Amino acid sequence: MADEIDLTGDGGVLKKIVRHAKADAVGPTEDFPLVDVHYEGILSETGDVFDTTREDNTVFSFEVGKGAVIKAWDIALRTMKVGEIAKITCKPDYAYGSAGSPPDIPPE
């Protein structure tokens, strides 16, 4: 898709902006890597939601670039700013790989 941004150069992590951040919004930095996100994890093969923060309106907090989440999130969140909404699509190598994350996320 023309409106998707290839963040890795190999098609491994694609970002489509759904809502742009305000012009003066900031993103994570090395000095301030902590982010709070809402997310919905969806299996591309089935469309099934395997995890979400939307049902109970909570946020997930983590430090970008510290390896606490899948590679795709560390890559994509570095490019985002407060208030931005994006759809991130990733290949297995940037997510849970050949092992998956049973029982909800199958291998590859």
PDB file of C-alpha atoms in Angstrom:
ATOM      1  CA  MET A   1       0.000   0.000   0.000  1.00  0.00           C
ATOM      2  CA  ALA A   2       1.269   3.429  -0.912  1.00  0.00           C
ATOM      3  CA  ASP A   3       0.289   4.953   2.413  1.00  0.00           C
ATOM      4  CA  GLU A   4       2.264   2.418   4.455  1.00  0.00           C
ATOM      5  CA  ILE A   5       5.776   3.288   5.596  1.00  0.00           C
ATOM      6  CA  ASP A   6       8.344   0.471   5.530  1.00  0.00           C
ATOM      7  CA  LEU A   7      10.248   1.105   8.761  1.00  0.00           C
ATOM      8  CA  THR A   8      12.822  -1.664   8.304  1.00  0.00           C
ATOM      9  CA  GLY A   9      13.483  -1.617   4.562  1.00  0.00           C
ATOM     10  CA  ASP A  10      12.609  -5.298   4.213  1.00  0.00           C
ATOM     11  CA  GLY A  11       8.844  -5.079   4.667  1.00  0.00           C
ATOM     12  CA  GLY A  12       9.206  -6.523   8.146  1.00  0.00           C
ATOM     13  CA  VAL A  13       7.552  -3.631   9.973  1.00  0.00           C
ATOM     14  CA  LEU A  14       4.984  -1.505   8.172  1.00  0.00           C
ATOM     15  CA  LYS A  15       3.318   1.572   9.635  1.00  0.00           C
ATOM     16  CA  LYS A  16       0.120   3.203   8.426  1.00  0.00           C
ATOM     17  CA  ILE A  17      -0.817   6.426  10.199  1.00  0.00           C
ATOM     18  CA  VAL A  18      -4.502   6.459  11.127  1.00  0.00           C
ATOM     19  CA  ARG A  19      -4.414   9.783  12.988  1.00  0.00           C
ATOM     20  CA  HIS A  20      -1.520  12.237  12.958  1.00  0.00           C
ATOM     21  CA  ALA A  21      -0.218  13.766  16.171  1.00  0.00           C
ATOM     22  CA  LYS A  22      -0.486  17.492  16.755  1.00  0.00           C
ATOM     23  CA  ALA A  23       2.375  19.526  15.303  1.00  0.00           C
ATOM     24  CA  ASP A  24       3.959  20.196  18.701  1.00  0.00           C
ATOM     25  CA  ALA A  25       3.665  16.604  19.981  1.00  0.00           C
ATOM     26  CA  VAL A  26       6.764  14.786  21.166  1.00  0.00           C
ATOM     27  CA  GLY A  27       7.875  11.187  20.955  1.00  0.00           C
ATOM     28  CA  PRO A  28      10.125   8.955  23.038  1.00  0.00           C
ATOM     29  CA  THR A  29      13.817   9.847  23.338  1.00  0.00           C
ATOM     30  CA  GLU A  30      16.862   8.149  24.819  1.00  0.00           C
ATOM     31  CA  ASP A  31      16.476  10.361  27.896  1.00  0.00           C
ATOM     32  CA  PHE A  32      12.715   9.783  28.145  1.00  0.00           C
ATOM     33  CA  PRO A  33      11.931   6.343  26.676  1.00  0.00           C
ATOM     34  CA  LEU A  34       8.782   5.581  28.724  1.00  0.00           C
ATOM     35  CA  VAL A  35       5.585   5.355  26.669  1.00  0.00           C
ATOM     36  CA  ASP A  36       1.962   4.546  27.486  1.00  0.00           C
ATOM     37  CA  VAL A  37       0.049   2.883  24.661  1.00  0.00           C
ATOM     38  CA  HIS A  38      -3.368   1.577  23.837  1.00  0.00           C
ATOM     39  CA  TYR A  39      -3.238  -1.364  21.469  1.00  0.00           C
ATOM     40  CA  GLU A  40      -5.173  -4.147  19.842  1.00  0.00           C
ATOM     41  CA  GLY A  41      -3.220  -7.215  18.711  1.00  0.00           C
ATOM     42  CA  ILE A  42      -4.851  -8.917  15.728  1.00  0.00           C
ATOM     43  CA  LEU A  43      -3.771 -12.095  13.925  1.00  0.00           C
ATOM     44  CA  SER A  44      -3.480 -11.256  10.224  1.00  0.00           C
ATOM     45  CA  GLU A  45      -4.529 -14.744   9.101  1.00  0.00           C
ATOM     46  CA  THR A  46      -7.821 -14.862  11.006  1.00  0.00           C
ATOM     47  CA  GLY A  47      -8.556 -11.318  12.142  1.00  0.00           C
ATOM     48  CA  ASP A  48      -8.869 -12.611  15.716  1.00  0.00           C
ATOM     49  CA  VAL A  49      -7.963 -10.189  18.499  1.00  0.00           C
ATOM     50  CA  PHE A  50      -5.438 -11.898  20.786  1.00  0.00           C
ATOM     51  CA  ASP A  51      -4.867  -9.006  23.204  1.00  0.00           C
ATOM     52  CA  THR A  52      -6.177  -5.488  23.774  1.00  0.00           C
ATOM     53  CA  THR A  53      -6.128  -2.627  26.236  1.00  0.00           C
ATOM     54  CA  ARG A  54      -9.368  -1.242  24.831  1.00  0.00           C
ATOM     55  CA  GLU A  55     -11.813  -3.527  26.664  1.00  0.00           C
ATOM     56  CA  ASP A  56     -10.865  -2.266  30.110  1.00  0.00           C
ATOM     57  CA  ASN A  57      -9.482   1.116  28.945  1.00  0.00           C
ATOM     58  CA  THR A  58      -6.050   0.538  30.469  1.00  0.00           C
ATOM     59  CA  VAL A  59      -2.694   1.537  29.030  1.00  0.00           C
ATOM     60  CA  PHE A  60       0.411  -0.559  28.590  1.00  0.00           C
ATOM     61  CA  SER A  61       3.613   1.168  29.734  1.00  0.00           C
ATOM     62  CA  PHE A  62       7.141   0.269  28.672  1.00  0.00           C
ATOM     63  CA  GLU A  63      10.487   1.814  27.806  1.00  0.00           C
ATOM     64  CA  VAL A  64      11.149   1.979  24.066  1.00  0.00           C
ATOM     65  CA  GLY A  65      14.382   0.363  22.924  1.00  0.00           C
ATOM     66  CA  LYS A  66      14.921  -1.762  26.024  1.00  0.00           C
ATOM     67  CA  GLY A  67      13.757  -5.076  24.500  1.00  0.00           C
ATOM     68  CA  ALA A  68      10.738  -5.395  26.789  1.00  0.00           C
ATOM     69  CA  VAL A  69       8.347  -5.839  23.841  1.00  0.00           C
ATOM     70  CA  ILE A  70       8.427  -7.363  20.369  1.00  0.00           C
ATOM     71  CA  LYS A  71      10.980  -5.838  17.972  1.00  0.00           C
ATOM     72  CA  ALA A  72       8.245  -4.300  15.826  1.00  0.00           C
ATOM     73  CA  TRP A  73       7.031  -2.195  18.757  1.00  0.00           C
ATOM     74  CA  ASP A  74      10.526  -0.968  19.626  1.00  0.00           C
ATOM     75  CA  ILE A  75      11.010   0.047  15.992  1.00  0.00           C
ATOM     76  CA  ALA A  76       7.578   1.575  15.378  1.00  0.00           C
ATOM     77  CA  LEU A  77       7.142   3.449  18.657  1.00  0.00           C
ATOM     78  CA  ARG A  78      10.423   5.305  18.077  1.00  0.00           C
ATOM     79  CA  THR A  79       8.741   6.942  15.078  1.00  0.00           C
ATOM     80  CA  MET A  80       5.518   7.907  16.844  1.00  0.00           C
ATOM     81  CA  LYS A  81       4.436  10.946  18.837  1.00  0.00           C
ATOM     82  CA  VAL A  82       1.900  11.530  21.605  1.00  0.00           C
ATOM     83  CA  GLY A  83      -1.625  11.409  20.171  1.00  0.00           C
ATOM     84  CA  GLU A  84      -0.669   9.576  16.986  1.00  0.00           C
ATOM     85  CA  ILE A  85      -2.610   6.449  16.082  1.00  0.00           C
ATOM     86  CA  ALA A  86      -1.044   3.953  13.692  1.00  0.00           C
ATOM     87  CA  LYS A  87      -1.617   0.456  12.396  1.00  0.00           C
ATOM     88  CA  ILE A  88       1.588  -1.574  12.668  1.00  0.00           C
ATOM     89  CA  THR A  89       1.882  -4.757  10.611  1.00  0.00           C
ATOM     90  CA  CYS A  90       4.879  -7.000  11.124  1.00  0.00           C
ATOM     91  CA  LYS A  91       6.412 -10.220   9.906  1.00  0.00           C
ATOM     92  CA  PRO A  92       7.028 -13.022  12.428  1.00  0.00           C
ATOM     93  CA  ASP A  93      10.749 -12.204  12.727  1.00  0.00           C
ATOM     94  CA  TYR A  94       9.767  -8.856  14.251  1.00  0.00           C
ATOM     95  CA  ALA A  95       7.107 -10.359  16.532  1.00  0.00           C
ATOM     96  CA  TYR A  96       6.975 -13.807  18.110  1.00  0.00           C
ATOM     97  CA  GLY A  97       8.862 -15.702  15.377  1.00  0.00           C
ATOM     98  CA  SER A  98       8.807 -19.441  14.861  1.00  0.00           C
ATOM     99  CA  ALA A  99       7.842 -20.104  18.486  1.00  0.00           C
ATOM    100  CA  GLY A 100       4.731 -17.937  18.562  1.00  0.00           C
ATOM    101  CA  SER A 101       3.269 -17.210  21.985  1.00  0.00           C
ATOM    102  CA  PRO A 102       0.923 -20.103  22.788  1.00  0.00           C
ATOM    103  CA  PRO A 103      -1.905 -20.530  23.164  1.00  0.00           C
ATOM    104  CA  ASP A 104      -3.107 -17.318  21.481  1.00  0.00           C
ATOM    105  CA  ILE A 105      -0.379 -16.611  18.920  1.00  0.00           C
ATOM    106  CA  PRO A 106       0.623 -19.478  16.622  1.00  0.00           C
ATOM    107  CA  PRO A 107       4.160 -19.913  15.228  1.00  0.00           C
ATOM    108  CA  GLU A 108       5.087 -17.714  12.288  1.00  0.00           C
TER     109      GLU A 108
END
